[in-house]
mmCIF file of C-alpha atoms in Angstrom:
data_model
loop_
_atom_site.group_PDB
_atom_site.id
_atom_site.type_symbol
_atom_site.label_atom_id
_atom_site.label_comp_id
_atom_site.label_asym_id
_atom_site.label_seq_id
_atom_site.Cartn_x
_atom_site.Cartn_y
_atom_site.Cartn_z
ATOM 1 C CA MET A 15 -3.004 39.828 -52.546
ATOM 2 C CA GLU A 16 0.277 42.093 -51.012
ATOM 3 C CA ASN A 17 3.394 43.638 -51.974
ATOM 4 C CA TYR A 18 5.837 43.017 -49.047
ATOM 5 C CA THR A 19 8.464 45.578 -51.126
ATOM 6 C CA TYR A 20 10.442 47.155 -48.655
ATOM 7 C CA ASN A 21 9.884 50.894 -48.838
ATOM 8 C CA SER A 22 8.073 51.396 -51.637
ATOM 9 C CA TYR A 23 6.914 54.698 -52.488
ATOM 10 C CA THR A 24 3.952 53.657 -54.224
ATOM 11 C CA LEU A 25 0.949 52.174 -52.235
ATOM 12 C CA GLN A 26 -2.346 51.110 -53.381
ATOM 13 C CA MET A 27 -5.949 52.227 -51.434
ATOM 14 C CA GLU A 28 -7.886 49.634 -51.090
ATOM 15 C CA GLY A 29 -11.145 51.732 -51.364
ATOM 16 C CA LEU A 30 -15.081 51.649 -50.733
ATOM 17 C CA ASN A 31 -16.378 47.983 -51.296
ATOM 18 C CA ILE A 32 -19.380 48.862 -53.398
ATOM 19 C CA THR A 33 -20.992 46.472 -55.930
ATOM 20 C CA LYS A 34 -21.534 47.498 -59.586
ATOM 21 C CA ASP A 35 -25.320 48.640 -59.515
ATOM 22 C CA TYR A 36 -24.046 50.821 -56.745
ATOM 23 C CA ILE A 37 -21.073 52.715 -58.532
ATOM 24 C CA TYR A 38 -22.614 55.720 -59.436
ATOM 25 C CA PRO A 39 -25.807 56.726 -57.701
ATOM 26 C CA SER A 40 -22.983 56.387 -54.525
ATOM 27 C CA PHE A 41 -20.732 58.990 -56.536
ATOM 28 C CA PHE A 42 -23.470 61.177 -57.511
ATOM 29 C CA LEU A 43 -24.898 60.661 -53.409
ATOM 30 C CA LEU A 44 -20.834 61.568 -52.151
ATOM 31 C CA LEU A 45 -21.016 64.213 -54.281
ATOM 32 C CA ILE A 46 -23.802 66.432 -53.936
ATOM 33 C CA PHE A 47 -23.051 66.573 -50.036
ATOM 34 C CA TYR A 48 -19.629 67.505 -50.821
ATOM 35 C CA ILE A 49 -20.646 70.195 -53.473
ATOM 36 C CA VAL A 50 -23.321 71.164 -50.399
ATOM 37 C CA SER A 51 -20.916 70.920 -47.225
ATOM 38 C CA VAL A 52 -17.830 73.600 -49.319
ATOM 39 C CA VAL A 53 -20.700 75.824 -50.768
ATOM 40 C CA MET A 54 -22.414 76.777 -47.510
ATOM 41 C CA ASN A 55 -19.163 76.598 -45.664
ATOM 42 C CA ILE A 56 -17.390 78.823 -47.843
ATOM 43 C CA GLY A 57 -20.826 81.142 -48.304
ATOM 44 C CA ILE A 58 -20.835 81.186 -44.758
ATOM 45 C CA SER A 59 -17.216 82.508 -44.307
ATOM 46 C CA VAL A 60 -17.702 85.100 -46.926
ATOM 47 C CA LEU A 61 -20.855 86.616 -46.019
ATOM 48 C CA ILE A 62 -18.432 86.757 -42.121
ATOM 49 C CA PHE A 63 -15.593 88.880 -44.033
ATOM 50 C CA ILE A 64 -18.258 91.434 -46.035
ATOM 51 C CA ASN A 65 -20.434 91.903 -42.969
ATOM 52 C CA LYS A 66 -19.295 94.179 -40.802
ATOM 53 C CA LYS A 67 -22.693 93.634 -38.455
ATOM 54 C CA LEU A 68 -21.520 90.128 -38.361
ATOM 55 C CA HIS A 69 -17.600 90.990 -37.585
ATOM 56 C CA GLN A 70 -18.265 89.771 -33.671
ATOM 57 C CA PRO A 71 -16.113 86.851 -31.627
ATOM 58 C CA MET A 72 -18.441 84.129 -32.202
ATOM 59 C CA TYR A 73 -18.670 84.391 -35.986
ATOM 60 C CA PHE A 74 -14.803 85.388 -36.210
ATOM 61 C CA ILE A 75 -14.480 81.899 -34.346
ATOM 62 C CA PHE A 76 -16.708 80.396 -36.355
ATOM 63 C CA CYS A 77 -15.181 80.702 -39.676
ATOM 64 C CA ASN A 78 -12.765 77.940 -37.478
ATOM 65 C CA LEU A 79 -14.924 75.739 -37.844
ATOM 66 C CA SER A 80 -16.671 76.235 -41.267
ATOM 67 C CA LEU A 81 -12.684 76.392 -42.783
ATOM 68 C CA SER A 82 -11.951 72.930 -40.565
ATOM 69 C CA ASP A 83 -15.069 71.321 -42.783
ATOM 70 C CA ILE A 84 -13.715 72.726 -45.957
ATOM 71 C CA ILE A 85 -9.903 70.985 -45.539
ATOM 72 C CA GLY A 86 -11.596 67.926 -44.124
ATOM 73 C CA CYS A 87 -14.342 67.714 -46.740
ATOM 74 C CA THR A 88 -11.498 68.805 -49.966
ATOM 75 C CA ASN A 89 -8.969 66.360 -48.938
ATOM 76 C CA MET A 90 -10.971 63.185 -48.645
ATOM 77 C CA PHE A 91 -13.511 63.593 -50.832
ATOM 78 C CA PRO A 92 -12.136 63.987 -54.299
ATOM 79 C CA ARG A 93 -9.628 61.304 -53.820
ATOM 80 C CA LEU A 94 -12.949 58.821 -52.324
ATOM 81 C CA LEU A 95 -14.856 60.260 -55.377
ATOM 82 C CA ALA A 96 -12.190 59.510 -58.315
ATOM 83 C CA ASP A 97 -11.136 55.795 -56.609
ATOM 84 C CA ILE A 98 -15.224 54.777 -57.125
ATOM 85 C CA LEU A 99 -14.698 55.208 -60.676
ATOM 86 C CA ARG A 100 -11.524 53.537 -60.764
ATOM 87 C CA PRO A 101 -11.363 49.411 -60.147
ATOM 88 C CA PRO A 102 -9.406 48.458 -57.474
ATOM 89 C CA SER A 103 -6.045 47.282 -59.377
ATOM 90 C CA GLU A 104 -5.684 51.441 -60.469
ATOM 91 C CA ARG A 105 -6.439 53.151 -56.768
ATOM 92 C CA LEU A 106 -2.574 54.451 -56.937
ATOM 93 C CA ILE A 107 -1.132 56.802 -54.727
ATOM 94 C CA SER A 108 2.214 58.564 -53.736
ATOM 95 C CA TYR A 109 3.533 57.794 -50.413
ATOM 96 C CA TYR A 110 4.083 61.234 -49.811
ATOM 97 C CA ALA A 111 0.540 62.093 -51.495
ATOM 98 C CA CYS A 112 -0.727 59.799 -48.556
ATOM 99 C CA VAL A 113 1.561 61.206 -45.877
ATOM 100 C CA VAL A 114 0.134 64.587 -46.078
ATOM 101 C CA GLN A 115 -3.475 63.713 -46.849
ATOM 102 C CA ALA A 116 -2.781 61.740 -43.561
ATOM 103 C CA PHE A 117 -1.152 64.824 -41.390
ATOM 104 C CA ILE A 118 -4.203 66.413 -43.150
ATOM 105 C CA THR A 119 -6.783 64.001 -41.900
ATOM 106 C CA GLN A 120 -5.297 64.060 -38.131
ATOM 107 C CA LEU A 121 -5.817 67.633 -38.256
ATOM 108 C CA PHE A 122 -8.658 68.084 -39.420
ATOM 109 C CA GLY A 123 -10.150 65.430 -36.668
ATOM 110 C CA THR A 124 -8.013 67.118 -33.839
ATOM 111 C CA THR A 125 -9.487 71.223 -34.812
ATOM 112 C CA SER A 126 -13.156 69.862 -34.875
ATOM 113 C CA HIS A 127 -12.533 69.352 -31.095
ATOM 114 C CA THR A 128 -10.057 72.146 -30.437
ATOM 115 C CA VAL A 129 -12.172 74.903 -32.593
ATOM 116 C CA LEU A 130 -15.838 73.749 -30.370
ATOM 117 C CA MET A 131 -14.442 74.009 -27.607
ATOM 118 C CA ILE A 132 -12.449 77.132 -27.970
ATOM 119 C CA MET A 133 -16.606 78.198 -28.939
ATOM 120 C CA ALA A 134 -18.121 76.592 -25.795
ATOM 121 C CA PHE A 135 -15.478 79.403 -24.008
ATOM 122 C CA ASP A 136 -17.436 81.966 -26.205
ATOM 123 C CA ARG A 137 -21.299 81.005 -25.356
ATOM 124 C CA TYR A 138 -19.436 80.340 -21.481
ATOM 125 C CA VAL A 139 -18.504 83.555 -21.584
ATOM 126 C CA ALA A 140 -21.075 85.398 -23.524
ATOM 127 C CA ILE A 141 -24.115 84.112 -20.847
ATOM 128 C CA CYS A 142 -21.887 83.636 -17.809
ATOM 129 C CA TYR A 143 -20.377 86.796 -18.592
ATOM 130 C CA PRO A 144 -22.698 89.349 -20.535
ATOM 131 C CA LEU A 145 -21.812 92.339 -18.564
ATOM 132 C CA ARG A 146 -17.778 91.691 -18.993
ATOM 133 C CA TYR A 147 -17.929 89.957 -22.516
ATOM 134 C CA SER A 148 -17.398 92.861 -24.648
ATOM 135 C CA THR A 149 -14.224 93.298 -22.213
ATOM 136 C CA ILE A 150 -13.004 89.398 -22.388
ATOM 137 C CA MET A 151 -13.643 88.509 -25.971
ATOM 138 C CA THR A 152 -11.596 91.173 -27.739
ATOM 139 C CA ASN A 153 -9.896 90.866 -31.036
ATOM 140 C CA LYS A 154 -6.342 90.261 -29.200
ATOM 141 C CA MET A 155 -7.925 86.862 -26.740
ATOM 142 C CA VAL A 156 -10.288 85.736 -30.538
ATOM 143 C CA MET A 157 -6.580 85.391 -32.083
ATOM 144 C CA LYS A 158 -4.814 83.648 -28.887
ATOM 145 C CA LEU A 159 -7.728 81.537 -29.404
ATOM 146 C CA THR A 160 -7.558 80.239 -32.479
ATOM 147 C CA VAL A 161 -3.580 80.457 -32.706
ATOM 148 C CA SER A 162 -3.996 77.648 -29.639
ATOM 149 C CA ALA A 163 -6.980 75.404 -31.532
ATOM 150 C CA TRP A 164 -5.097 75.159 -34.553
ATOM 151 C CA GLY A 165 -1.417 75.474 -32.734
ATOM 152 C CA VAL A 166 -2.295 72.956 -30.590
ATOM 153 C CA ALA A 167 -3.911 70.413 -33.215
ATOM 154 C CA PHE A 168 -0.314 70.781 -35.962
ATOM 155 C CA VAL A 169 1.915 70.041 -32.530
ATOM 156 C CA LEU A 170 0.091 66.793 -31.376
ATOM 157 C CA VAL A 171 -0.652 65.757 -35.322
ATOM 158 C CA GLY A 172 3.026 66.300 -36.335
ATOM 159 C CA ILE A 173 4.642 64.349 -33.122
ATOM 160 C CA LEU A 174 2.354 62.127 -34.196
ATOM 161 C CA LEU A 175 3.273 61.270 -38.109
ATOM 162 C CA GLY A 176 6.599 62.168 -37.263
ATOM 163 C CA LEU A 177 6.205 58.641 -35.640
ATOM 164 C CA THR A 178 5.205 57.012 -38.333
ATOM 165 C CA ILE A 179 7.010 58.182 -41.334
ATOM 166 C CA ARG A 180 10.241 57.218 -39.412
ATOM 167 C CA LEU A 181 9.395 53.301 -39.807
ATOM 168 C CA ASN A 182 9.531 51.142 -42.524
ATOM 169 C CA ARG A 183 7.432 50.141 -44.667
ATOM 170 C CA CYS A 184 7.538 46.492 -45.950
ATOM 171 C CA ARG A 185 3.426 46.320 -47.214
ATOM 172 C CA THR A 186 1.712 48.537 -49.833
ATOM 173 C CA MET A 187 -2.105 48.291 -49.604
ATOM 174 C CA ILE A 188 -3.272 50.690 -47.301
ATOM 175 C CA MET A 189 -6.535 48.733 -45.667
ATOM 176 C CA ASN A 190 -9.041 51.925 -45.863
ATOM 177 C CA SER A 191 -10.356 54.534 -48.635
ATOM 178 C CA TYR A 192 -8.220 57.436 -47.618
ATOM 179 C CA CYS A 193 -4.987 58.121 -45.873
ATOM 180 C CA ASP A 194 -4.377 58.296 -41.734
ATOM 181 C CA ASN A 195 -1.677 57.232 -39.503
ATOM 182 C CA ALA A 196 -3.238 53.890 -38.590
ATOM 183 C CA SER A 197 -3.519 52.761 -41.722
ATOM 184 C CA LEU A 198 -0.076 54.526 -42.447
ATOM 185 C CA PHE A 199 2.079 52.758 -39.645
ATOM 186 C CA LYS A 200 -0.175 49.296 -40.646
ATOM 187 C CA LEU A 201 2.275 49.068 -43.403
ATOM 188 C CA SER A 202 5.224 48.775 -41.071
ATOM 189 C CA CYS A 203 7.173 45.666 -40.050
ATOM 190 C CA GLU A 204 8.467 46.424 -37.085
ATOM 191 C CA SER A 205 7.151 47.017 -33.614
ATOM 192 C CA VAL A 206 5.078 50.369 -33.576
ATOM 193 C CA PHE A 207 4.615 50.048 -29.808
ATOM 194 C CA ILE A 208 5.904 53.634 -29.012
ATOM 195 C CA ASN A 209 3.442 54.739 -32.102
ATOM 196 C CA ASN A 210 0.676 52.880 -30.440
ATOM 197 C CA VAL A 211 1.303 54.178 -26.387
ATOM 198 C CA TYR A 212 1.741 57.947 -28.840
ATOM 199 C CA GLY A 213 -1.626 57.507 -30.297
ATOM 200 C CA LEU A 214 -3.927 55.720 -27.370
ATOM 201 C CA THR A 215 -1.921 59.534 -24.940
ATOM 202 C CA PHE A 216 -3.154 61.721 -27.819
ATOM 203 C CA THR A 217 -6.337 60.594 -27.954
ATOM 204 C CA VAL A 218 -7.065 60.349 -24.004
ATOM 205 C CA VAL A 219 -6.095 63.724 -23.765
ATOM 206 C CA LEU A 220 -7.929 65.517 -26.354
ATOM 207 C CA TYR A 221 -11.503 63.726 -25.471
ATOM 208 C CA VAL A 222 -10.692 64.099 -22.065
ATOM 209 C CA GLY A 223 -10.060 67.833 -23.066
ATOM 210 C CA SER A 224 -13.089 68.124 -25.274
ATOM 211 C CA ILE A 225 -15.207 66.818 -23.600
ATOM 212 C CA GLY A 226 -14.327 67.919 -20.044
ATOM 213 C CA SER A 227 -14.697 71.602 -21.369
ATOM 214 C CA MET A 228 -18.131 70.939 -22.714
ATOM 215 C CA VAL A 229 -18.958 69.100 -19.932
ATOM 216 C CA LEU A 230 -17.602 71.774 -17.099
ATOM 217 C CA THR A 231 -19.125 75.244 -19.589
ATOM 218 C CA TYR A 232 -22.445 74.202 -19.748
ATOM 219 C CA THR A 233 -22.774 72.955 -16.439
ATOM 220 C CA LYS A 234 -21.896 76.514 -15.489
ATOM 221 C CA ILE A 235 -24.187 77.611 -18.776
ATOM 222 C CA ALA A 236 -27.409 75.523 -17.283
ATOM 223 C CA VAL A 237 -27.116 76.509 -14.020
ATOM 224 C CA VAL A 238 -27.008 80.494 -15.386
ATOM 225 C CA CYS A 239 -29.682 79.560 -16.729
ATOM 226 C CA LEU A 240 -31.663 77.875 -14.314
ATOM 227 C CA THR A 241 -30.789 80.040 -11.692
ATOM 228 C CA SER A 242 -32.345 83.278 -13.691
ATOM 229 C CA LYS A 243 -35.912 84.936 -14.018
ATOM 230 C CA ASN A 244 -35.346 86.177 -17.551
ATOM 231 C CA LYS A 245 -37.162 83.551 -20.139
ATOM 232 C CA SER A 246 -35.547 85.133 -23.124
ATOM 233 C CA LEU A 247 -32.253 85.026 -22.088
ATOM 234 C CA ASN A 248 -32.622 81.425 -20.704
ATOM 235 C CA SER A 249 -34.884 80.701 -24.459
ATOM 236 C CA LYS A 250 -31.345 81.901 -26.579
ATOM 237 C CA ALA A 251 -28.940 80.121 -24.448
ATOM 238 C CA LEU A 252 -30.593 76.503 -24.984
ATOM 239 C CA LYS A 253 -31.210 77.472 -28.275
ATOM 240 C CA THR A 254 -28.121 78.017 -28.700
ATOM 241 C CA CYS A 255 -26.823 75.331 -26.796
ATOM 242 C CA SER A 256 -28.682 72.187 -27.545
ATOM 243 C CA THR A 257 -28.236 72.696 -31.053
ATOM 244 C CA HIS A 258 -23.930 72.846 -29.791
ATOM 245 C CA LEU A 259 -23.935 70.152 -28.228
ATOM 246 C CA ALA A 260 -25.898 67.980 -30.385
ATOM 247 C CA VAL A 261 -22.822 68.830 -33.230
ATOM 248 C CA TYR A 262 -20.271 67.601 -31.496
ATOM 249 C CA LEU A 263 -22.186 64.885 -29.935
ATOM 250 C CA ILE A 264 -22.112 63.360 -33.164
ATOM 251 C CA MET A 265 -18.917 64.180 -34.366
ATOM 252 C CA SER A 266 -18.021 63.029 -31.651
ATOM 253 C CA PHE A 267 -19.281 59.316 -31.726
ATOM 254 C CA SER A 268 -18.403 58.164 -34.743
ATOM 255 C CA GLY A 269 -14.353 59.736 -34.547
ATOM 256 C CA PHE A 270 -14.980 57.290 -31.276
ATOM 257 C CA VAL A 271 -16.626 54.507 -33.786
ATOM 258 C CA VAL A 272 -13.512 54.933 -36.185
ATOM 259 C CA ILE A 273 -11.079 55.459 -33.942
ATOM 260 C CA ILE A 274 -12.274 51.654 -32.659
ATOM 261 C CA LEU A 275 -12.755 50.039 -35.704
ATOM 262 C CA HIS A 276 -9.407 50.171 -36.405
ATOM 263 C CA ARG A 277 -8.826 47.198 -33.742
ATOM 264 C CA PHE A 278 -10.889 45.883 -35.191
ATOM 265 C CA PRO A 279 -10.106 44.637 -39.128
ATOM 266 C CA GLN A 280 -12.829 42.522 -39.690
ATOM 267 C CA TYR A 281 -14.946 45.687 -39.673
ATOM 268 C CA SER A 282 -13.360 47.813 -41.814
ATOM 269 C CA ASP A 283 -16.530 49.290 -44.263
ATOM 270 C CA TYR A 284 -18.165 50.424 -40.891
ATOM 271 C CA ARG A 285 -14.949 52.164 -40.115
ATOM 272 C CA LYS A 286 -15.744 53.858 -43.605
ATOM 273 C CA LEU A 287 -18.595 54.601 -43.389
ATOM 274 C CA SER A 288 -18.222 56.357 -39.923
ATOM 275 C CA PHE A 289 -15.424 58.559 -41.048
ATOM 276 C CA ILE A 290 -17.515 59.236 -43.380
ATOM 277 C CA LEU A 291 -19.656 60.129 -41.538
ATOM 278 C CA PHE A 292 -17.588 62.060 -38.732
ATOM 279 C CA VAL A 293 -16.567 64.103 -42.071
ATOM 280 C CA LEU A 294 -20.148 64.829 -44.165
ATOM 281 C CA VAL A 295 -22.718 65.602 -41.076
ATOM 282 C CA PRO A 296 -21.192 67.918 -38.470
ATOM 283 C CA GLY A 297 -19.722 69.994 -41.887
ATOM 284 C CA THR A 298 -23.404 69.888 -43.726
ATOM 285 C CA LEU A 299 -25.199 70.599 -40.092
ATOM 286 C CA ASN A 300 -22.420 73.287 -38.956
ATOM 287 C CA SER A 301 -23.325 76.298 -41.214
ATOM 288 C CA ILE A 302 -27.316 74.910 -41.295
ATOM 289 C CA ILE A 303 -27.511 75.444 -37.589
ATOM 290 C CA TYR A 304 -24.717 78.137 -37.087
ATOM 291 C CA GLY A 305 -26.426 79.868 -40.326
ATOM 292 C CA VAL A 306 -30.386 79.740 -38.632
ATOM 293 C CA GLN A 307 -29.961 80.638 -35.447
ATOM 294 C CA SER A 308 -27.961 83.952 -36.383
ATOM 295 C CA ARG A 309 -30.717 86.562 -36.912
ATOM 296 C CA GLU A 310 -28.316 88.547 -38.610
ATOM 297 C CA ILE A 311 -27.376 85.356 -41.114
ATOM 298 C CA ARG A 312 -31.568 85.098 -41.479
ATOM 299 C CA LYS A 313 -32.344 88.099 -42.709
ATOM 300 C CA TYR A 314 -29.566 88.483 -45.029
ATOM 301 C CA PHE A 315 -30.754 85.157 -46.393
ATOM 302 C CA SER A 316 -34.451 86.141 -46.599
ATOM 303 C CA THR A 317 -33.892 89.219 -48.562
ATOM 304 C CA PRO A 318 -34.765 88.102 -52.155
ATOM 305 C CA LEU A 319 -32.679 88.779 -54.858
ATOM 306 C CA LEU A 320 -35.367 88.572 -58.026
ATOM 307 C CA ARG A 321 -38.621 90.223 -58.198
ATOM 308 C CA PRO A 322 -41.234 88.565 -59.924
ATOM 309 C CA ASP A 323 -40.493 89.713 -63.170
ATOM 310 C CA GLY A 324 -37.416 88.509 -63.043
ATOM 311 C CA SER A 325 -35.881 91.522 -62.825
ATOM 312 C CA LEU A 326 -32.961 92.344 -59.690
ATOM 313 C CA ASN A 327 -34.419 93.645 -56.129
ATOM 314 C CA ILE A 328 -31.551 95.737 -55.795
ATOM 315 C CA SER A 329 -33.533 98.242 -53.767
ATOM 316 C CA GLU A 330 -34.473 95.454 -50.615
ATOM 317 C CA ILE A 331 -30.425 94.666 -50.609
ATOM 318 C CA SER A 332 -29.936 98.070 -50.521
ATOM 319 C CA THR A 333 -32.446 98.379 -47.704
ATOM 320 C CA THR A 334 -31.303 95.254 -45.904
ATOM 321 C CA HIS A 335 -27.525 96.115 -45.843
ATOM 322 C CA ALA A 336 -28.544 100.204 -44.718
ATOM 323 C CA GLU A 337 -30.465 98.388 -41.662
ATOM 324 C CA MET A 338 -27.465 96.332 -40.729
ATOM 325 C CA HIS A 339 -25.490 98.927 -41.111
ATOM 326 C CA GLU A 340 -27.070 101.018 -39.382
ATOM 327 C CA GLU A 341 -27.688 98.577 -36.114
ATOM 328 C CA THR A 342 -23.511 98.380 -36.509
ATOM 329 C CA THR A 343 -23.066 102.018 -36.584
ATOM 330 C CA THR A 344 -25.597 101.920 -33.361
ATOM 331 C CA GLU A 345 -23.226 99.517 -31.752
ATOM 332 C CA ASP A 346 -19.759 100.923 -32.707
ATOM 333 C CA TYR A 347 -21.637 104.259 -31.352
ATOM 334 C CA GLY A 348 -22.103 102.232 -27.743
ATOM 335 C CA CYS A 349 -25.925 102.109 -28.173
ATOM 336 C CA ASN A 350 -26.149 98.567 -27.653
ATOM 337 C CA THR A 351 -28.274 99.078 -24.624
ATOM 338 C CA SER A 352 -28.802 95.407 -23.961
ATOM 339 C CA ALA A 353 -25.654 94.592 -23.176
ATOM 340 C CA LEU A 354 -25.641 97.156 -19.962
ATOM 341 C CA ARG A 355 -28.255 95.104 -18.333
ATOM 342 C CA PRO A 356 -27.033 93.655 -15.056
ATOM 343 C CA SER A 357 -27.317 90.032 -15.427
ATOM 344 C CA SER A 358 -30.066 87.661 -12.981
ATOM 345 C CA SER A 359 -27.126 85.425 -11.890
ATOM 346 C CA LEU A 360 -25.056 88.399 -10.983
ATOM 347 C CA LEU A 361 -24.769 89.544 -6.895
ATOM 348 C CA VAL A 362 -25.683 92.536 -7.482
ATOM 349 C CA SER A 363 -27.223 95.064 -4.409
ATOM 350 C CA LYS A 364 -30.873 97.060 -5.419
ATOM 351 C CA GLU A 365 -29.056 100.175 -5.251
ATOM 352 C CA LEU A 366 -26.543 99.676 -7.478
ATOM 353 C CA THR A 367 -28.815 97.587 -9.818
ATOM 354 C CA GLU A 368 -31.025 101.082 -10.245
ATOM 355 C CA SER A 369 -28.534 102.918 -10.545
ATOM 356 C CA VAL A 370 -27.267 100.714 -13.792
ATOM 357 C CA ASN A 371 -31.188 100.698 -15.320
ATOM 358 C CA THR A 372 -31.274 104.472 -14.642
ATOM 359 C CA LEU A 373 -27.884 105.240 -16.912
ATOM 360 C CA VAL A 374 -29.369 102.333 -19.384
ATOM 361 C CA SER A 375 -32.526 104.503 -19.722
ATOM 362 C CA GLU A 376 -30.424 107.381 -20.055
ATOM 363 C CA ALA A 377 -28.750 105.645 -22.564
ATOM 364 C CA GLN A 378 -31.465 104.903 -24.929
ATOM 365 C CA LYS A 379 -32.570 108.018 -25.050
ATOM 366 C CA VAL A 380 -29.327 109.379 -26.561
ATOM 367 C CA CYS A 381 -29.800 106.446 -28.767
ATOM 368 C CA GLN A 382 -33.420 107.529 -29.492
ATOM 369 C CA LEU A 383 -31.768 111.250 -30.872
ATOM 370 C CA ALA A 384 -28.730 109.353 -32.562
ATOM 371 C CA PRO A 385 -28.022 109.373 -36.548
#
């Protein structure tokens, strides 16, 4: 029964509709997924920060995705888990706390798209313009892309929530398991026409921009792979892009279902489940997929921490770090000769190709002599 008190600052959350027999299994299952997702994302981010070998544009951009996943999970699951153990009458939240959670929820949903867009751009430059990658993806460019991904999200979401908090409220029941923009403006008895128009425009712009950038970049990548005779390049490109695309499709589908089901209150349970999948599945898979793909990250985690007798395997760990540092030092001296190879997608003359190959051979000789 809804309480029609105007502008009440105490709201009630509907939460998940779980029978008594499944309360604790559901609680522990969601708790395990939450801990795994947060620990893996934090672990990957810390590893990238402390390992100089991973101080590359691809990994710095990936840190944005890990940060977004951590924010999304932490914003939603502690409150959700606590409400599972509470009776419905005690699932209370202050209006200001609900607004903050709604802002972070919408910000997470938006950055999930914008960060994947800049990651797609990074892969596009790396595969289509390998010779120019280091000159295009500079630290300054990475910073611009990062600020753009988060800045656009902050502005769009700020306007979205600004249009909602101006409304007077005549209801107190949040018909959801978390606070988001749609749940908040449904508390109002005023006209929400402007909110609906901006929300629809916001969604269309976000999805058109996201899907459009993915289609454009991956189409060009596919063309390069099809026209290239380099099987190694094709294999690595397809492996990277296919997993990236799979995560994007899962995230986009579950997010789109959440938006659609807000129009059908009778399917509220499916909407809640879709958003849980939207937060959990990509957040957990991202660190697994990109961690497994990275040779440097695999090499780090493949080093055993303990010997069979239970003592710390310090020598092996030190050797691994030394090898990774040596590789980093070699690249710092410009001895990463694979980057000098001309891409088969570029139209270069035979004479230029022979000249570049000669320079590569000389560079390899220098690298072999380098300490």
